[in-house]
mmCIF file of C-alpha atoms and ligand atoms in Angstrom:
data_model
loop_
_atom_site.group_PDB
_atom_site.id
_atom_site.type_symbol
_atom_site.label_atom_id
_atom_site.label_comp_id
_atom_site.label_asym_id
_atom_site.label_seq_id
_atom_site.Cartn_x
_atom_site.Cartn_y
_atom_site.Cartn_z
ATOM 1 C CA UNK A 37 125.398 105.012 93.842
ATOM 2 C CA UNK A 38 121.658 105.288 94.080
ATOM 3 C CA UNK A 39 119.657 104.799 90.915
ATOM 4 C CA UNK A 40 117.569 107.692 92.117
ATOM 5 C CA UNK A 41 120.052 110.211 93.542
ATOM 6 C CA UNK A 42 117.354 112.660 94.514
ATOM 7 C CA UNK A 43 115.118 110.070 96.183
ATOM 8 C CA UNK A 44 113.777 111.108 99.555
ATOM 9 C CA UNK A 45 111.056 110.548 102.111
ATOM 10 C CA UNK A 46 108.123 112.956 101.766
ATOM 11 C CA UNK A 47 105.653 112.178 104.552
ATOM 12 C CA UNK A 48 103.565 109.623 106.446
ATOM 13 C CA UNK A 49 99.772 109.525 106.573
ATOM 14 C CA UNK A 50 97.199 107.568 108.533
ATOM 15 C CA UNK A 51 94.196 109.152 106.809
ATOM 16 C CA UNK A 52 93.418 110.268 103.234
ATOM 17 C CA UNK A 53 93.681 113.925 104.259
ATOM 18 C CA UNK A 54 97.403 113.312 104.767
ATOM 19 C CA UNK A 55 98.123 111.810 101.348
ATOM 20 C CA UNK A 56 100.487 113.785 99.106
ATOM 21 C CA UNK A 57 98.880 115.598 96.131
ATOM 22 C CA UNK A 58 97.525 113.068 93.649
ATOM 23 C CA UNK A 59 99.729 114.052 90.667
ATOM 24 C CA UNK A 60 102.318 112.278 88.535
ATOM 25 C CA UNK A 61 102.759 108.529 89.025
ATOM 26 C CA UNK A 62 103.256 106.253 92.003
ATOM 27 C CA UNK A 63 103.736 102.557 92.744
ATOM 28 C CA UNK A 64 102.605 101.062 96.051
ATOM 29 C CA UNK A 65 104.596 98.431 97.956
ATOM 30 C CA UNK A 66 102.742 96.066 100.256
ATOM 31 C CA UNK A 67 103.644 92.967 102.193
ATOM 32 C CA UNK A 68 102.761 91.067 105.304
ATOM 33 C CA UNK A 69 104.902 92.181 108.269
ATOM 34 C CA UNK A 70 108.410 90.857 108.067
ATOM 35 C CA UNK A 71 108.049 89.677 104.439
ATOM 36 C CA UNK A 72 111.058 91.807 103.493
ATOM 37 C CA UNK A 73 109.332 94.891 102.066
ATOM 38 C CA UNK A 74 111.606 97.569 103.557
ATOM 39 C CA UNK A 75 114.697 95.577 102.551
ATOM 40 C CA UNK A 76 113.358 95.195 98.995
ATOM 41 C CA UNK A 77 112.699 98.941 98.721
ATOM 42 C CA UNK A 78 116.238 99.681 99.958
ATOM 43 C CA UNK A 79 117.756 97.390 97.319
ATOM 44 C CA UNK A 80 115.604 98.679 94.470
ATOM 45 C CA UNK A 81 116.317 102.311 95.369
ATOM 46 C CA UNK A 82 119.909 101.204 96.114
ATOM 47 C CA UNK A 83 120.203 102.994 99.437
ATOM 48 C CA UNK A 84 120.802 101.476 102.830
ATOM 49 C CA UNK A 85 118.177 102.425 105.426
ATOM 50 C CA UNK A 86 116.005 104.257 102.894
ATOM 51 C CA UNK A 87 112.829 102.579 104.072
ATOM 52 C CA UNK A 88 113.570 101.560 107.643
ATOM 53 C CA UNK A 89 113.950 97.830 108.176
ATOM 54 C CA UNK A 90 112.715 96.451 111.428
ATOM 55 C CA UNK A 91 112.927 93.127 113.158
ATOM 56 C CA UNK A 92 109.763 93.980 115.103
ATOM 57 C CA UNK A 93 106.697 93.007 113.053
ATOM 58 C CA UNK A 94 103.775 95.408 112.731
ATOM 59 C CA UNK A 95 105.488 98.602 113.869
ATOM 60 C CA UNK A 96 104.767 100.676 110.814
ATOM 61 C CA UNK A 97 101.042 101.408 110.644
ATOM 62 C CA UNK A 98 101.314 104.424 108.373
ATOM 63 C CA UNK A 99 101.333 105.007 104.636
ATOM 64 C CA UNK A 100 104.780 106.394 103.762
ATOM 65 C CA UNK A 101 105.329 108.457 100.623
ATOM 66 C CA UNK A 102 108.760 108.720 98.956
ATOM 67 C CA UNK A 103 109.759 110.607 95.827
ATOM 68 C CA UNK A 104 112.185 108.866 93.428
ATOM 69 C CA UNK A 105 112.316 111.544 90.756
ATOM 70 C CA UNK A 106 110.107 114.495 90.065
ATOM 71 C CA UNK A 107 106.591 113.175 89.491
ATOM 72 C CA UNK A 108 107.526 109.549 90.337
ATOM 73 C CA UNK A 109 106.858 108.146 93.815
ATOM 74 C CA UNK A 110 106.874 104.907 95.717
ATOM 75 C CA UNK A 111 104.436 104.397 98.545
ATOM 76 C CA UNK A 112 105.168 102.047 101.428
ATOM 77 C CA UNK A 113 101.842 100.645 102.627
ATOM 78 C CA UNK A 114 101.460 99.306 106.162
ATOM 79 C CA UNK A 115 101.409 95.529 106.561
ATOM 80 C CA UNK A 116 100.799 93.264 109.505
ATOM 81 C CA UNK A 117 100.748 89.674 110.666
ATOM 82 C CA UNK A 118 97.071 88.780 110.980
ATOM 83 C CA UNK A 119 97.344 87.088 114.365
ATOM 84 C CA UNK A 120 99.083 90.007 116.016
ATOM 85 C CA UNK A 121 96.603 92.765 115.275
ATOM 86 C CA UNK A 122 93.284 93.629 116.963
ATOM 87 C CA UNK A 123 90.089 93.590 114.928
ATOM 88 C CA UNK A 124 89.719 97.346 115.363
ATOM 89 C CA UNK A 125 93.192 98.035 113.986
ATOM 90 C CA UNK A 126 92.598 95.610 111.132
ATOM 91 C CA UNK A 127 89.358 97.410 110.219
ATOM 92 C CA UNK A 128 91.138 100.777 110.268
ATOM 93 C CA UNK A 129 93.863 99.272 108.081
ATOM 94 C CA UNK A 130 91.378 97.815 105.571
ATOM 95 C CA UNK A 131 89.441 101.114 105.358
ATOM 96 C CA UNK A 132 92.626 103.126 104.856
ATOM 97 C CA UNK A 133 94.006 100.800 102.171
ATOM 98 C CA UNK A 134 90.657 100.518 100.370
ATOM 99 C CA UNK A 135 90.369 104.305 100.411
ATOM 100 C CA UNK A 136 93.880 104.640 99.036
ATOM 101 C CA UNK A 137 93.308 102.158 96.174
ATOM 102 C CA UNK A 138 89.908 103.569 95.254
ATOM 103 C CA UNK A 139 90.822 107.260 95.205
ATOM 104 C CA UNK A 140 94.421 107.427 93.946
ATOM 105 C CA UNK A 141 94.464 108.521 90.297
ATOM 106 C CA UNK A 142 98.300 108.542 90.219
ATOM 107 C CA UNK A 143 98.542 104.896 91.337
ATOM 108 C CA UNK A 144 100.052 102.851 88.475
ATOM 109 C CA UNK A 145 100.874 99.494 90.021
ATOM 110 C CA UNK A 146 101.322 97.392 93.127
ATOM 111 C CA UNK A 147 104.464 95.566 94.230
ATOM 112 C CA UNK A 148 103.476 92.759 96.577
ATOM 113 C CA UNK A 149 106.311 91.386 98.692
ATOM 114 C CA UNK A 150 105.856 87.764 99.747
ATOM 115 C CA UNK A 151 108.192 85.610 101.845
ATOM 116 C CA UNK A 152 109.088 82.832 99.392
ATOM 117 C CA UNK A 153 108.947 80.264 102.220
ATOM 118 C CA UNK A 154 105.314 81.097 103.104
ATOM 119 C CA UNK A 155 103.880 81.356 99.571
ATOM 120 C CA UNK A 156 100.700 83.516 99.391
ATOM 121 C CA UNK A 157 98.955 84.310 102.682
ATOM 122 C CA UNK A 158 95.475 85.694 103.416
ATOM 123 C CA UNK A 159 97.080 89.133 103.674
ATOM 124 C CA UNK A 160 98.419 88.776 100.117
ATOM 125 C CA UNK A 161 95.075 87.569 98.781
ATOM 126 C CA UNK A 162 93.377 90.596 100.324
ATOM 127 C CA UNK A 163 95.909 92.939 98.682
ATOM 128 C CA UNK A 164 95.410 91.186 95.329
ATOM 129 C CA UNK A 165 91.687 91.667 95.673
ATOM 130 C CA UNK A 166 92.057 95.415 96.422
ATOM 131 C CA UNK A 167 94.165 95.719 93.263
ATOM 132 C CA UNK A 168 91.813 93.649 91.150
ATOM 133 C CA UNK A 169 88.817 95.765 92.202
ATOM 134 C CA UNK A 170 90.419 98.828 90.625
ATOM 135 C CA UNK A 171 92.162 97.025 87.720
ATOM 136 C CA UNK A 172 95.651 97.757 89.018
ATOM 137 C CA UNK A 173 98.589 95.678 87.655
ATOM 138 C CA UNK A 174 100.484 93.705 90.313
ATOM 139 C CA UNK A 175 104.061 92.433 90.439
ATOM 140 C CA UNK A 176 104.943 89.895 93.137
ATOM 141 C CA UNK A 177 108.436 89.648 94.610
ATOM 142 C CA UNK A 178 109.068 86.245 96.177
ATOM 143 C CA UNK A 179 111.493 87.683 98.697
ATOM 144 C CA UNK A 180 114.259 86.041 100.732
ATOM 145 C CA UNK A 181 114.940 83.584 97.888
ATOM 146 C CA UNK A 182 118.391 83.034 99.454
ATOM 147 C CA UNK A 183 116.634 81.198 102.306
ATOM 148 C CA UNK A 184 115.719 78.298 99.998
ATOM 149 C CA UNK A 185 117.836 75.946 97.936
ATOM 150 C CA UNK A 186 117.769 76.768 94.260
ATOM 151 C CA UNK A 187 115.420 73.882 93.384
ATOM 152 C CA UNK A 188 113.008 74.715 96.206
ATOM 153 C CA UNK A 189 112.963 78.375 95.168
ATOM 154 C CA UNK A 190 112.239 77.371 91.569
ATOM 155 C CA UNK A 191 109.316 75.177 92.730
ATOM 156 C CA UNK A 192 107.943 78.002 94.858
ATOM 157 C CA UNK A 193 108.070 80.326 91.853
ATOM 158 C CA UNK A 194 106.212 77.830 89.649
ATOM 159 C CA UNK A 195 103.626 77.149 92.348
ATOM 160 C CA UNK A 196 102.874 80.828 92.967
ATOM 161 C CA UNK A 197 102.924 81.626 89.247
ATOM 162 C CA UNK A 198 100.371 78.874 88.651
ATOM 163 C CA UNK A 199 98.156 80.164 91.462
ATOM 164 C CA UNK A 200 98.337 83.765 90.211
ATOM 165 C CA UNK A 201 97.757 83.032 86.526
ATOM 166 C CA UNK A 202 97.064 86.336 84.779
ATOM 167 C CA UNK A 203 96.440 88.200 88.032
ATOM 168 C CA UNK A 204 100.076 89.244 88.537
ATOM 169 C CA UNK A 205 103.627 88.803 87.279
ATOM 170 C CA UNK A 206 106.049 87.175 89.722
ATOM 171 C CA UNK A 207 109.799 86.808 90.247
ATOM 172 C CA UNK A 208 112.307 85.628 92.833
ATOM 173 C CA UNK A 209 114.039 88.318 94.865
ATOM 174 C CA UNK A 210 116.685 88.520 97.565
ATOM 175 C CA UNK A 211 117.773 91.655 99.378
ATOM 176 C CA UNK A 212 120.740 89.669 100.674
ATOM 177 C CA UNK A 213 122.163 88.306 97.391
ATOM 178 C CA UNK A 214 120.409 90.973 95.311
ATOM 179 C CA UNK A 215 118.944 88.273 93.080
ATOM 180 C CA UNK A 216 116.261 89.816 90.861
ATOM 181 C CA UNK A 217 117.296 93.423 91.576
ATOM 182 C CA UNK A 218 117.438 94.497 87.928
ATOM 183 C CA UNK A 219 114.209 92.744 87.006
ATOM 184 C CA UNK A 220 112.388 94.382 89.915
ATOM 185 C CA UNK A 221 113.702 97.855 89.068
ATOM 186 C CA UNK A 222 112.772 97.409 85.404
ATOM 187 C CA UNK A 223 109.204 96.481 86.393
ATOM 188 C CA UNK A 224 108.988 99.441 88.768
ATOM 189 C CA UNK A 225 110.116 101.809 86.005
ATOM 190 C CA UNK A 226 107.679 100.226 83.571
ATOM 191 C CA UNK A 227 104.819 100.866 86.025
ATOM 192 C CA UNK A 228 106.003 104.433 86.648
ATOM 193 C CA UNK A 229 106.521 105.154 82.953
ATOM 194 C CA UNK A 230 110.208 106.028 83.561
ATOM 195 C CA UNK A 231 112.998 104.993 81.214
HETATM 196 N N1 LIG B 43 118.017 86.228 104.353
HETATM 197 C C1 LIG B 43 117.290 87.297 104.023
HETATM 198 N N2 LIG B 43 116.728 88.050 105.001
HETATM 199 C C2 LIG B 43 115.972 89.105 104.637
HETATM 200 C C3 LIG B 43 115.760 89.451 103.281
HETATM 201 N N3 LIG B 43 114.962 90.528 103.234
HETATM 202 C C4 LIG B 43 114.689 90.853 104.513
HETATM 203 N N4 LIG B 43 115.292 90.005 105.373
HETATM 204 C C5 LIG B 43 115.231 90.046 106.848
HETATM 205 O O1 LIG B 43 113.863 89.839 107.237
HETATM 206 C C6 LIG B 43 113.519 90.703 108.324
HETATM 207 C C7 LIG B 43 112.354 91.604 107.918
HETATM 208 O O2 LIG B 43 112.779 92.445 106.865
HETATM 209 P P1 LIG B 43 112.085 93.859 106.591
HETATM 210 O O3 LIG B 43 112.641 94.343 105.310
HETATM 211 O O4 LIG B 43 112.178 94.753 107.777
HETATM 212 O O5 LIG B 43 110.578 93.375 106.400
HETATM 213 P P2 LIG B 43 109.219 94.223 106.340
HETATM 214 O O6 LIG B 43 108.581 94.098 107.695
HETATM 215 O O7 LIG B 43 108.406 93.507 105.314
HETATM 216 O O8 LIG B 43 109.539 95.619 105.954
HETATM 217 C C8 LIG B 43 114.783 91.479 108.668
HETATM 218 O O9 LIG B 43 115.430 90.807 109.722
HETATM 219 C C9 LIG B 43 115.594 91.415 107.388
HETATM 220 O O10 LIG B 43 116.986 91.512 107.614
HETATM 221 C C10 LIG B 43 116.393 88.637 102.265
HETATM 222 O O11 LIG B 43 116.268 88.834 101.048
HETATM 223 N N5 LIG B 43 117.138 87.572 102.707
HETATM 224 MG MG1 LIG B 44 109.154 97.348 106.959
#
């Protein structure tokens, strides 16, 4: 059973004119390509194939809007691997994301999905800086925690938590074992003001 039985895709946008009306509350999900963002969204919403998962990095260049419940949305932001993208595309991406963060009154929080094996990348630091500029709270999912031994995963969590300090909260997460599912959903609902 889905936690959000009426959840559905609304639309994609590659420019602010295509954003859905700026009402209610929404939480944005971001992550470097292949970090596990689509898989995390599927687990949190508890629906297979809700946000499409892809083994091909960098395919999704659009901002995707989903409704969870009336007036509560999640927004799947495009991510990429830095090396794979042209400067022109990267500039378009940065403009689009900056525009989104700066203009969205309904934006309540950012979920940043990070591959636990890579720790924070330049992509993640850029997303944290977009959020900080507008005073947006951030929650970091250290995804694919099943890929590390328990002790290594615990060290990664401590390391990233130390680096983030007060900038963001952070937890381990696995779409495979569903570790951290409840904690992630609780944080999402806190950001959205649902209960
Ligand atoms: N072992 C493991 N693999 C994962 C996990 N989450 C995602 N993956 C795999 O990592 C790849 C990228 O996942 P995806 O969700 O499409 O990443 P996205 O590009 O960030 O949306 C896919 O092959 C997934 O099956 C996880 O928690 N554990
Ligand atoms: Mg994806």
